[in-house]
PDB file of C-alpha atoms in Angstrom:
ATOM      1  CA  UNK A 152     -95.929 -11.128 -44.999  1.00 72.00           C
ATOM      2  CA  UNK A 153     -98.902  -8.794 -44.145  1.00 75.00           C
ATOM      3  CA  UNK A 154    -101.554 -10.991 -46.305  1.00 86.00           C
ATOM      4  CA  UNK A 155    -103.981 -11.565 -42.696  1.00 87.00           C
ATOM      5  CA  UNK A 156    -104.477  -9.006 -40.264  1.00 89.00           C
ATOM      6  CA  UNK A 157    -105.585  -9.608 -36.529  1.00 92.00           C
ATOM      7  CA  UNK A 158    -109.561  -8.400 -35.674  1.00 93.00           C
ATOM      8  CA  UNK A 159    -109.891  -9.911 -32.573  1.00 96.00           C
ATOM      9  CA  UNK A 160    -109.973  -7.455 -29.227  1.00 98.00           C
ATOM     10  CA  UNK A 161    -110.974 -10.041 -25.716  1.00 98.00           C
ATOM     11  CA  UNK A 162    -109.837 -10.202 -22.287  1.00 98.00           C
ATOM     12  CA  UNK A 163    -106.703 -12.504 -21.863  1.00 97.00           C
ATOM     13  CA  UNK A 164    -106.333 -14.125 -18.347  1.00 94.00           C
ATOM     14  CA  UNK A 165    -103.646 -13.827 -16.680  1.00 92.00           C
ATOM     15  CA  UNK A 166    -102.130 -17.384 -17.970  1.00 92.00           C
ATOM     16  CA  UNK A 167    -102.352 -16.453 -21.191  1.00 94.00           C
ATOM     17  CA  UNK A 168     -99.374 -17.755 -23.260  1.00 91.00           C
ATOM     18  CA  UNK A 169     -99.223 -14.650 -24.453  1.00 92.00           C
ATOM     19  CA  UNK A 170     -97.917 -12.750 -21.385  1.00 94.00           C
ATOM     20  CA  UNK A 171     -97.408 -16.435 -18.489  1.00 90.00           C
ATOM     21  CA  UNK A 172     -94.097 -15.869 -20.021  1.00 92.00           C
ATOM     22  CA  UNK A 173     -93.431 -12.429 -18.539  1.00 91.00           C
ATOM     23  CA  UNK A 174     -90.170 -11.473 -20.390  1.00 94.00           C
ATOM     24  CA  UNK A 175     -91.447 -12.704 -23.569  1.00 93.00           C
ATOM     25  CA  UNK A 176     -94.875 -10.149 -22.600  1.00 94.00           C
ATOM     26  CA  UNK A 177     -92.428  -7.200 -22.983  1.00 95.00           C
ATOM     27  CA  UNK A 178     -89.487  -8.798 -26.558  1.00 95.00           C
ATOM     28  CA  UNK A 179     -92.235  -9.893 -27.900  1.00 92.00           C
ATOM     29  CA  UNK A 180     -95.322  -6.522 -27.076  1.00 93.00           C
ATOM     30  CA  UNK A 181     -92.771  -3.779 -24.946  1.00 94.00           C
ATOM     31  CA  UNK A 182     -95.700  -5.121 -21.544  1.00 96.00           C
ATOM     32  CA  UNK A 183     -94.670  -5.940 -18.552  1.00 94.00           C
ATOM     33  CA  UNK A 184     -97.011  -8.058 -16.162  1.00 94.00           C
ATOM     34  CA  UNK A 185     -97.714  -9.188 -13.666  1.00 92.00           C
ATOM     35  CA  UNK A 186    -100.323 -10.441 -11.884  1.00 91.00           C
ATOM     36  CA  UNK A 187    -100.334  -8.917  -9.137  1.00 94.00           C
ATOM     37  CA  UNK A 188    -102.570 -10.769  -6.924  1.00 92.00           C
ATOM     38  CA  UNK A 189     -99.331 -12.059  -5.549  1.00 90.00           C
ATOM     39  CA  UNK A 190     -97.682  -8.566  -4.430  1.00 93.00           C
ATOM     40  CA  UNK A 191     -98.517  -6.830  -1.154  1.00 96.00           C
ATOM     41  CA  UNK A 192    -101.946  -4.368  -1.803  1.00 94.00           C
ATOM     42  CA  UNK A 193     -99.527  -1.257  -0.558  1.00 96.00           C
ATOM     43  CA  UNK A 194     -96.958  -2.352  -3.510  1.00 96.00           C
ATOM     44  CA  UNK A 195     -99.304  -2.729  -5.837  1.00 96.00           C
ATOM     45  CA  UNK A 196     -99.832  -0.969  -9.862  1.00 95.00           C
ATOM     46  CA  UNK A 197    -102.204  -2.236 -11.725  1.00 96.00           C
ATOM     47  CA  UNK A 198    -104.524  -4.052  -8.839  1.00 94.00           C
ATOM     48  CA  UNK A 199    -105.213  -7.447  -7.601  1.00 93.00           C
ATOM     49  CA  UNK A 200    -105.694  -9.606 -10.658  1.00 91.00           C
ATOM     50  CA  UNK A 201    -105.913  -6.881 -13.502  1.00 95.00           C
ATOM     51  CA  UNK A 202    -106.364  -8.418 -17.438  1.00 97.00           C
ATOM     52  CA  UNK A 203    -104.576  -7.681 -20.398  1.00 98.00           C
ATOM     53  CA  UNK A 204    -106.398  -5.900 -23.492  1.00 98.00           C
ATOM     54  CA  UNK A 205    -105.089  -7.719 -26.867  1.00 98.00           C
ATOM     55  CA  UNK A 206    -106.511  -4.825 -29.606  1.00 98.00           C
ATOM     56  CA  UNK A 207    -106.124  -6.066 -33.331  1.00 96.00           C
ATOM     57  CA  UNK A 208    -102.381  -8.258 -32.319  1.00 94.00           C
ATOM     58  CA  UNK A 209    -101.079  -5.817 -30.071  1.00 96.00           C
ATOM     59  CA  UNK A 210    -101.481  -5.830 -25.940  1.00 97.00           C
ATOM     60  CA  UNK A 211    -102.675  -1.912 -25.038  1.00 98.00           C
ATOM     61  CA  UNK A 212    -103.885  -1.627 -21.823  1.00 98.00           C
ATOM     62  CA  UNK A 213    -105.024  -3.866 -19.011  1.00 98.00           C
ATOM     63  CA  UNK A 214    -108.506  -4.129 -16.540  1.00 98.00           C
ATOM     64  CA  UNK A 215    -108.517  -4.309 -13.282  1.00 97.00           C
ATOM     65  CA  UNK A 216    -112.255  -5.982 -13.283  1.00 97.00           C
ATOM     66  CA  UNK A 217    -114.869  -7.878 -10.886  1.00 97.00           C
ATOM     67  CA  UNK A 218    -118.248  -9.973 -11.799  1.00 97.00           C
ATOM     68  CA  UNK A 219    -120.458  -9.572  -9.793  1.00 98.00           C
ATOM     69  CA  UNK A 220    -122.800 -11.979  -9.858  1.00 97.00           C
ATOM     70  CA  UNK A 221    -125.443 -11.509  -7.354  1.00 96.00           C
ATOM     71  CA  UNK A 222    -125.674  -7.953  -8.981  1.00 96.00           C
ATOM     72  CA  UNK A 223    -125.213  -8.795 -12.239  1.00 96.00           C
ATOM     73  CA  UNK A 224    -122.408  -7.020 -12.801  1.00 97.00           C
ATOM     74  CA  UNK A 225    -119.159  -6.329 -14.650  1.00 98.00           C
ATOM     75  CA  UNK A 226    -116.900  -3.631 -12.135  1.00 98.00           C
ATOM     76  CA  UNK A 227    -114.274  -2.063 -14.169  1.00 98.00           C
ATOM     77  CA  UNK A 228    -112.027  -0.968 -11.296  1.00 97.00           C
ATOM     78  CA  UNK A 229    -109.959   0.648 -13.571  1.00 97.00           C
ATOM     79  CA  UNK A 230    -108.721   0.265 -16.854  1.00 98.00           C
ATOM     80  CA  UNK A 231    -105.443   1.610 -17.965  1.00 98.00           C
ATOM     81  CA  UNK A 232    -104.237   2.146 -21.586  1.00 98.00           C
ATOM     82  CA  UNK A 233    -101.062   1.446 -22.406  1.00 97.00           C
ATOM     83  CA  UNK A 234     -98.516   4.999 -23.022  1.00 96.00           C
ATOM     84  CA  UNK A 235     -99.264   5.709 -27.155  1.00 96.00           C
ATOM     85  CA  UNK A 236    -102.363   3.942 -26.721  1.00 97.00           C
ATOM     86  CA  UNK A 237    -104.736   7.184 -28.304  1.00 95.00           C
ATOM     87  CA  UNK A 238    -108.417   7.093 -27.939  1.00 96.00           C
ATOM     88  CA  UNK A 239    -110.643   7.367 -30.899  1.00 97.00           C
ATOM     89  CA  UNK A 240    -113.760   5.569 -31.600  1.00 97.00           C
ATOM     90  CA  UNK A 241    -112.945   2.178 -33.327  1.00 97.00           C
ATOM     91  CA  UNK A 242    -110.561   1.688 -29.643  1.00 98.00           C
ATOM     92  CA  UNK A 243    -113.561   2.540 -27.954  1.00 98.00           C
ATOM     93  CA  UNK A 244    -115.841   0.139 -30.072  1.00 97.00           C
ATOM     94  CA  UNK A 245    -113.457  -2.607 -29.671  1.00 98.00           C
ATOM     95  CA  UNK A 246    -113.299  -1.810 -25.886  1.00 98.00           C
ATOM     96  CA  UNK A 247    -116.703  -2.152 -25.436  1.00 98.00           C
ATOM     97  CA  UNK A 248    -117.237  -5.340 -27.592  1.00 98.00           C
ATOM     98  CA  UNK A 249    -114.321  -7.124 -25.623  1.00 98.00           C
ATOM     99  CA  UNK A 250    -115.373  -6.052 -22.017  1.00 98.00           C
ATOM    100  CA  UNK A 251    -119.011  -6.726 -22.957  1.00 98.00           C
ATOM    101  CA  UNK A 252    -118.653 -10.713 -23.940  1.00 97.00           C
ATOM    102  CA  UNK A 253    -116.067 -11.100 -21.451  1.00 97.00           C
ATOM    103  CA  UNK A 254    -119.119  -9.634 -18.695  1.00 98.00           C
ATOM    104  CA  UNK A 255    -121.840 -12.130 -20.619  1.00 97.00           C
ATOM    105  CA  UNK A 256    -119.780 -15.319 -20.516  1.00 97.00           C
ATOM    106  CA  UNK A 257    -119.556 -13.900 -16.406  1.00 97.00           C
ATOM    107  CA  UNK A 258    -123.488 -13.759 -16.484  1.00 97.00           C
ATOM    108  CA  UNK A 259    -123.296  -9.812 -15.544  1.00 97.00           C
ATOM    109  CA  UNK A 260    -124.060  -7.590 -18.378  1.00 94.00           C
ATOM    110  CA  UNK A 261    -124.395  -4.160 -16.175  1.00 96.00           C
ATOM    111  CA  UNK A 262    -120.721  -2.942 -16.987  1.00 98.00           C
ATOM    112  CA  UNK A 263    -119.444   0.554 -14.818  1.00 97.00           C
ATOM    113  CA  UNK A 264    -115.962   1.604 -15.165  1.00 98.00           C
ATOM    114  CA  UNK A 265    -115.209   3.119 -12.238  1.00 98.00           C
ATOM    115  CA  UNK A 266    -112.012   4.920 -13.733  1.00 97.00           C
ATOM    116  CA  UNK A 267    -109.380   4.643 -16.284  1.00 98.00           C
ATOM    117  CA  UNK A 268    -106.406   6.245 -17.503  1.00 97.00           C
ATOM    118  CA  UNK A 269    -106.384   8.433 -19.323  1.00 97.00           C
ATOM    119  CA  UNK A 270    -108.922   9.693 -17.134  1.00 96.00           C
ATOM    120  CA  UNK A 271    -111.414  10.795 -20.574  1.00 96.00           C
ATOM    121  CA  UNK A 272    -111.993   7.598 -21.863  1.00 97.00           C
ATOM    122  CA  UNK A 273    -114.324   6.181 -18.390  1.00 98.00           C
ATOM    123  CA  UNK A 274    -117.544   8.716 -19.325  1.00 98.00           C
ATOM    124  CA  UNK A 275    -116.562   7.577 -23.488  1.00 97.00           C
ATOM    125  CA  UNK A 276    -116.181   4.274 -23.138  1.00 98.00           C
ATOM    126  CA  UNK A 277    -118.731   4.355 -20.513  1.00 98.00           C
ATOM    127  CA  UNK A 278    -121.459   5.247 -22.293  1.00 97.00           C
ATOM    128  CA  UNK A 279    -119.753   3.125 -25.443  1.00 97.00           C
ATOM    129  CA  UNK A 280    -120.867  -0.203 -23.762  1.00 97.00           C
ATOM    130  CA  UNK A 281    -124.069   1.922 -22.542  1.00 95.00           C
ATOM    131  CA  UNK A 282    -125.148   2.496 -25.608  1.00 95.00           C
ATOM    132  CA  UNK A 283    -124.621  -1.627 -27.520  1.00 93.00           C
ATOM    133  CA  UNK A 284    -126.660  -2.718 -23.609  1.00 88.00           C
ATOM    134  CA  UNK A 285    -129.990  -0.968 -24.611  1.00 76.00           C
TER     135      UNK A 285
END
């Protein structure tokens, strides 16, 4: 009835029930997801082990991330937003919070984003992350 509004933004594991049933993820969210670690490297579209991004009840993107524990760094090789997801301050804050939560859980508090699609997301999100960790 619209009385409860989702507020959480988080990075999901590829084995989360929300996405492991690929057809259900496509039907419910229009989100086509494959765990690409099982795909030959030359045929991967998003990366080895992309994490779906759940934002306020919608699957809005995916992050190809790796925890580099010896360095204390959470590396995002690439972050992809789904078509039609606009970049604004609310999205940046939500993404930064979710990424930092995941990075801290991995005990890798420094976050580096190598690239994103759309490309203008990279510097803006990196700046938001940096402002939250300094």
